Every structure is written in structure tokens, then in C-alpha cells.
């Protein structure tokens, strides 16, 4: 049936049928070795409320703007995603040659309104059981930021970026 | 000045001053070993447009709902976050004992409206250079999902979950 069409026409047809993957992330899931400890950090420590969709085995938090952050057992998450565990990792998390939490390939960032707010937010996270990864400092791209790790070593950046405004919805401006 | 106050009053005072960390993620950054290849996958492959905040060394994509997805050199990202590289990882990414991409501790998920849409979205990602991690299938929580990996091994779940509706804004319902 498509035989009489030119390639352009076939592509246009396919494209109308399925034009690509939507640019949308609904859930970011972080694998954790101790779900009770992780829940305490995000709930009592950071002060976040759990979603009614949470269960004893998975914790969900609705982020402002609509993203859902999930916490789930790291071994179970790797198995769910069909991925092998890293070399030398008993816990399932990447480890460095020195046996510490190693970089897993991702970071998450929260942008705030001032350098003071960067410092306060990171201090609060450290007081809640986070670990300082990078002390707040001025960086080459013109902003000010630091990093803390949650109890499982997931890195959180807290940044003030005067060059990228926050829009009225609270998200980084797309303009 | 606080000496005459009870502990409860001091806590209430501190809490009014700084009540916790906002539940907000502005940017999720994925470390990549070849930024050109990663850009091709997300731009030409998945059909996403880059933000004007992108530069030659970092790619930003505005997701529906306001989250920004960033792609950045994996070594540079680990260094920025002050984290050591995993054991045995020349590329900076976690590797399994067999030398494959190993689980880094996180997954991202996009929820779609039907089982057919799960299949189509994953097929599209595979055609764009993604790798099948888990064939679409019915799962214990009552939904239907599969996983693909991007060219750097970051796992993406595509799911249909009839038990968790998508609200009019396109996010997972908080109700």
C-alpha cells in the first residue's frame, strides 16, 4: 500500500502516527539500601510529606511542579530495570576502590534564590543526616552552589544561578 | 537571648526561620561519555528540542511540567559533585563484573496512557539507538511496563499504570 509513495510521504505518514517520545519524566526513583533510614531523611530530615501512593516497600513524594520522587530498595530496583550490579558492590550501589559510595552517573539539583539560601539549605540537609560533598562556593558558570549526599550517596546540588531565572510557577524559565 | 525559652519555643522559632528544604527538583543531570552521541539520541532520536541555555559542553531539555533534563560529561559531573569514580570504571560509569553498563542507583519513568503506547514508545527509543533492558510486560503492581537504556546505560521505564491517573496538567495525580 505504501509502495507508490515517495520516502518523504512515508516518513510524514509514520511521523503523524507516532511523532516521538514526549519530553516528560513522571518519576525519578532512587535506589536505597535501607528504606526506613531513607524515609527518615526525606520525611523528618527534609520535612517532605509522603504520597498516598506510598506503601511499606516504596516511598513516593510529590515534588512541586508535578515530578514524583520515589525511594525503593536498590537491589529490587536494579532487578526491575534488568541491569547488572556494579563490580565490587555488595550493597548494589557503585563503590569506589576505597569502598566509599561512588558516583552513579546522575545528580539532581534544586535552585534557590540567593547564596544565603544555598548555605541554609545545605546546612539543613547535613543536620538531617546528609553528608557534605562540596562546600558551597562560587563556580565558573557564574553561580554559587554546593552538594550534599543523602544517606545512600545520591548527590543533591543546591544552587543559586543569577543567569537562569525561576519563573512564576517555580520552575527554571524556558525563555 | 534564647536562654529563657523552652526547647519547644526555640524549635518553633528555628522552624519559622527555616522550615525545611522545598520539595522541588529543578534539574536532573545524566553523566554521558560522549555528549554528541547523547545529544543525537535525545534530539534526533527522541525528537526533543534543546533549551537556549544549552552550550557546547552541556545540553538542557525542558521537560513538560518544568523539570530540566541535562546531559553533561560524566567525568566532569563526578568531579563537580565531589564524588569518586566507581571501581573498575574507565569511563566513569559503573560497570558490572562482565564489563557492561551496571546499575547506577536510579531510574526515570514516563507514564503513558495504554499498553500499546508503552510498546510504541519503547520501540521508538530502540529505533533511535536505545537498548532494550526489559521487554514490555504486565507487572505485580497492576500495570504494564518495559525499560530501555540510553546510549550511556541510563535506564528509562515506560509504564501504563491504571491505578495512578494522570491529572489534567499531565503529571501523576497527587490525589
mmCIF file of C-alpha atoms in Angstrom, chain B residues 15-174:
data_model
loop_
_atom_site.group_PDB
_atom_site.id
_atom_site.type_symbol
_atom_site.label_atom_id
_atom_site.label_comp_id
_atom_site.label_asym_id
_atom_site.label_seq_id
_atom_site.Cartn_x
_atom_site.Cartn_y
_atom_site.Cartn_z
ATOM 1 C CA UNK B 15 11.409 26.245 62.303
ATOM 2 C CA UNK B 16 9.736 29.560 61.464
ATOM 3 C CA UNK B 17 13.118 30.861 60.330
ATOM 4 C CA UNK B 18 13.891 27.877 58.105
ATOM 5 C CA UNK B 19 11.211 25.258 57.843
ATOM 6 C CA UNK B 20 12.939 22.686 55.652
ATOM 7 C CA UNK B 21 14.041 22.070 52.119
ATOM 8 C CA UNK B 22 11.446 22.733 49.454
ATOM 9 C CA UNK B 23 10.237 19.555 47.726
ATOM 10 C CA UNK B 24 11.481 20.581 44.290
ATOM 11 C CA UNK B 25 13.912 19.196 41.728
ATOM 12 C CA UNK B 26 14.821 21.718 39.054
ATOM 13 C CA UNK B 27 17.425 19.741 37.124
ATOM 14 C CA UNK B 28 18.213 16.053 36.700
ATOM 15 C CA UNK B 29 21.660 15.658 35.142
ATOM 16 C CA UNK B 30 22.778 12.429 33.483
ATOM 17 C CA UNK B 31 26.506 11.895 33.007
ATOM 18 C CA UNK B 32 27.438 10.796 29.490
ATOM 19 C CA UNK B 33 30.667 9.502 27.983
ATOM 20 C CA UNK B 34 30.036 11.024 24.528
ATOM 21 C CA UNK B 35 27.958 14.202 24.584
ATOM 22 C CA UNK B 36 27.489 14.317 20.781
ATOM 23 C CA UNK B 37 26.096 10.790 20.777
ATOM 24 C CA UNK B 38 23.820 11.541 23.734
ATOM 25 C CA UNK B 39 22.569 14.751 22.063
ATOM 26 C CA UNK B 40 21.790 12.797 18.881
ATOM 27 C CA UNK B 41 19.817 10.228 20.848
ATOM 28 C CA UNK B 42 17.653 12.733 22.728
ATOM 29 C CA UNK B 43 17.315 15.259 19.866
ATOM 30 C CA UNK B 44 17.095 13.342 16.610
ATOM 31 C CA UNK B 45 16.188 10.021 18.230
ATOM 32 C CA UNK B 46 13.508 11.005 20.712
ATOM 33 C CA UNK B 47 12.677 14.291 18.971
ATOM 34 C CA UNK B 48 13.335 16.642 21.892
ATOM 35 C CA UNK B 49 14.338 20.308 21.499
ATOM 36 C CA UNK B 50 17.265 21.794 23.368
ATOM 37 C CA UNK B 51 16.939 24.775 25.685
ATOM 38 C CA UNK B 52 18.522 28.070 24.791
ATOM 39 C CA UNK B 53 20.554 27.589 27.990
ATOM 40 C CA UNK B 54 22.470 24.724 26.308
ATOM 41 C CA UNK B 55 26.130 25.231 25.405
ATOM 42 C CA UNK B 56 28.707 23.095 23.592
ATOM 43 C CA UNK B 57 29.577 21.376 26.885
ATOM 44 C CA UNK B 58 26.115 20.857 28.395
ATOM 45 C CA UNK B 59 22.727 20.046 26.878
ATOM 46 C CA UNK B 60 19.494 21.092 28.604
ATOM 47 C CA UNK B 61 15.982 19.919 27.702
ATOM 48 C CA UNK B 62 12.845 21.427 29.258
ATOM 49 C CA UNK B 63 10.508 18.605 30.185
ATOM 50 C CA UNK B 64 6.747 19.104 30.223
ATOM 51 C CA UNK B 65 5.853 20.196 33.759
ATOM 52 C CA UNK B 66 9.022 22.231 34.274
ATOM 53 C CA UNK B 67 11.802 19.772 35.120
ATOM 54 C CA UNK B 68 15.030 20.301 33.158
ATOM 55 C CA UNK B 69 16.974 17.249 31.953
ATOM 56 C CA UNK B 70 20.703 17.911 31.478
ATOM 57 C CA UNK B 71 23.417 15.867 29.749
ATOM 58 C CA UNK B 72 26.993 16.544 30.848
ATOM 59 C CA UNK B 73 30.351 14.771 30.599
ATOM 60 C CA UNK B 74 30.368 12.005 33.162
ATOM 61 C CA UNK B 75 33.893 12.602 34.480
ATOM 62 C CA UNK B 76 33.222 16.321 34.826
ATOM 63 C CA UNK B 77 29.924 15.671 36.595
ATOM 64 C CA UNK B 78 31.527 13.297 39.123
ATOM 65 C CA UNK B 79 34.234 15.878 39.758
ATOM 66 C CA UNK B 80 31.654 18.663 40.125
ATOM 67 C CA UNK B 81 29.749 16.600 42.693
ATOM 68 C CA UNK B 82 32.938 15.765 44.590
ATOM 69 C CA UNK B 83 32.398 12.011 44.227
ATOM 70 C CA UNK B 84 34.957 9.300 43.490
ATOM 71 C CA UNK B 85 34.588 7.158 40.359
ATOM 72 C CA UNK B 86 33.381 3.571 40.744
ATOM 73 C CA UNK B 87 35.774 0.626 40.938
ATOM 74 C CA UNK B 88 36.950 -0.619 37.565
ATOM 75 C CA UNK B 89 35.230 2.168 35.625
ATOM 76 C CA UNK B 90 37.491 3.714 32.996
ATOM 77 C CA UNK B 91 34.580 5.618 31.510
ATOM 78 C CA UNK B 92 33.455 6.881 34.896
ATOM 79 C CA UNK B 93 30.200 4.908 34.722
ATOM 80 C CA UNK B 94 29.546 1.905 36.947
ATOM 81 C CA UNK B 95 30.419 -1.376 35.223
ATOM 82 C CA UNK B 96 29.399 -4.933 36.009
ATOM 83 C CA UNK B 97 31.975 -7.708 36.562
ATOM 84 C CA UNK B 98 31.345 -8.612 32.882
ATOM 85 C CA UNK B 99 32.311 -5.089 31.819
ATOM 86 C CA UNK B 100 28.805 -3.958 30.813
ATOM 87 C CA UNK B 101 27.000 -0.828 31.963
ATOM 88 C CA UNK B 102 25.950 -1.556 35.530
ATOM 89 C CA UNK B 103 23.155 -0.112 37.617
ATOM 90 C CA UNK B 104 23.980 3.374 38.892
ATOM 91 C CA UNK B 105 21.240 3.550 41.517
ATOM 92 C CA UNK B 106 18.487 5.490 39.750
ATOM 93 C CA UNK B 107 15.757 5.104 37.152
ATOM 94 C CA UNK B 108 13.454 7.595 35.457
ATOM 95 C CA UNK B 109 9.931 6.758 34.344
ATOM 96 C CA UNK B 110 7.454 8.137 31.880
ATOM 97 C CA UNK B 111 3.839 7.086 32.330
ATOM 98 C CA UNK B 112 1.679 6.763 29.233
ATOM 99 C CA UNK B 113 -1.991 6.093 28.541
ATOM 100 C CA UNK B 114 -2.114 2.490 27.355
ATOM 101 C CA UNK B 115 -0.217 -0.764 26.899
ATOM 102 C CA UNK B 116 0.010 -0.016 23.180
ATOM 103 C CA UNK B 117 1.650 3.316 23.956
ATOM 104 C CA UNK B 118 4.205 1.588 26.215
ATOM 105 C CA UNK B 119 5.158 -0.703 23.315
ATOM 106 C CA UNK B 120 5.301 2.113 20.746
ATOM 107 C CA UNK B 121 7.355 4.430 22.954
ATOM 108 C CA UNK B 122 9.918 1.742 23.719
ATOM 109 C CA UNK B 123 10.099 0.666 20.048
ATOM 110 C CA UNK B 124 10.745 4.265 19.080
ATOM 111 C CA UNK B 125 13.547 4.582 21.657
ATOM 112 C CA UNK B 126 15.144 1.335 20.464
ATOM 113 C CA UNK B 127 14.946 2.513 16.834
ATOM 114 C CA UNK B 128 16.673 5.729 17.971
ATOM 115 C CA UNK B 129 19.655 3.830 19.398
ATOM 116 C CA UNK B 130 18.399 2.830 22.824
ATOM 117 C CA UNK B 131 18.949 -0.681 24.157
ATOM 118 C CA UNK B 132 16.158 -2.951 25.368
ATOM 119 C CA UNK B 133 16.570 -3.694 29.064
ATOM 120 C CA UNK B 134 13.177 -5.210 29.879
ATOM 121 C CA UNK B 135 10.571 -6.160 27.280
ATOM 122 C CA UNK B 136 7.158 -4.630 27.994
ATOM 123 C CA UNK B 137 5.206 -6.910 30.321
ATOM 124 C CA UNK B 138 2.482 -6.940 32.956
ATOM 125 C CA UNK B 139 3.871 -6.389 36.456
ATOM 126 C CA UNK B 140 2.873 -7.231 40.021
ATOM 127 C CA UNK B 141 1.689 -3.714 40.897
ATOM 128 C CA UNK B 142 -1.090 -3.950 38.354
ATOM 129 C CA UNK B 143 0.459 -2.100 35.445
ATOM 130 C CA UNK B 144 2.365 -2.791 32.241
ATOM 131 C CA UNK B 145 5.905 -1.574 31.616
ATOM 132 C CA UNK B 146 9.259 -2.002 29.935
ATOM 133 C CA UNK B 147 12.679 -0.396 30.219
ATOM 134 C CA UNK B 148 15.173 0.864 27.670
ATOM 135 C CA UNK B 149 18.660 2.259 28.277
ATOM 136 C CA UNK B 150 20.012 5.389 26.625
ATOM 137 C CA UNK B 151 23.443 5.074 24.929
ATOM 138 C CA UNK B 152 25.159 5.578 28.313
ATOM 139 C CA UNK B 153 23.139 2.920 30.089
ATOM 140 C CA UNK B 154 20.738 5.247 31.940
ATOM 141 C CA UNK B 155 17.540 3.246 32.457
ATOM 142 C CA UNK B 156 14.184 4.658 31.320
ATOM 143 C CA UNK B 157 10.962 2.962 32.313
ATOM 144 C CA UNK B 158 7.863 3.459 30.176
ATOM 145 C CA UNK B 159 4.759 2.439 32.100
ATOM 146 C CA UNK B 160 0.984 2.277 31.943
ATOM 147 C CA UNK B 161 -0.461 2.337 35.460
ATOM 148 C CA UNK B 162 -4.267 2.187 35.533
ATOM 149 C CA UNK B 163 -4.147 2.656 39.334
ATOM 150 C CA UNK B 164 -2.434 6.055 39.232
ATOM 151 C CA UNK B 165 -4.229 8.533 36.971
ATOM 152 C CA UNK B 166 -2.535 11.347 35.084
ATOM 153 C CA UNK B 167 -4.062 14.712 36.029
ATOM 154 C CA UNK B 168 -5.055 17.468 33.563
ATOM 155 C CA UNK B 169 -1.567 19.039 33.812
ATOM 156 C CA UNK B 170 -0.042 15.771 32.590
ATOM 157 C CA UNK B 171 1.573 14.876 35.930
ATOM 158 C CA UNK B 172 0.742 11.872 38.094
ATOM 159 C CA UNK B 173 -2.213 12.788 40.275
ATOM 160 C CA UNK B 174 -1.367 13.772 43.837
#
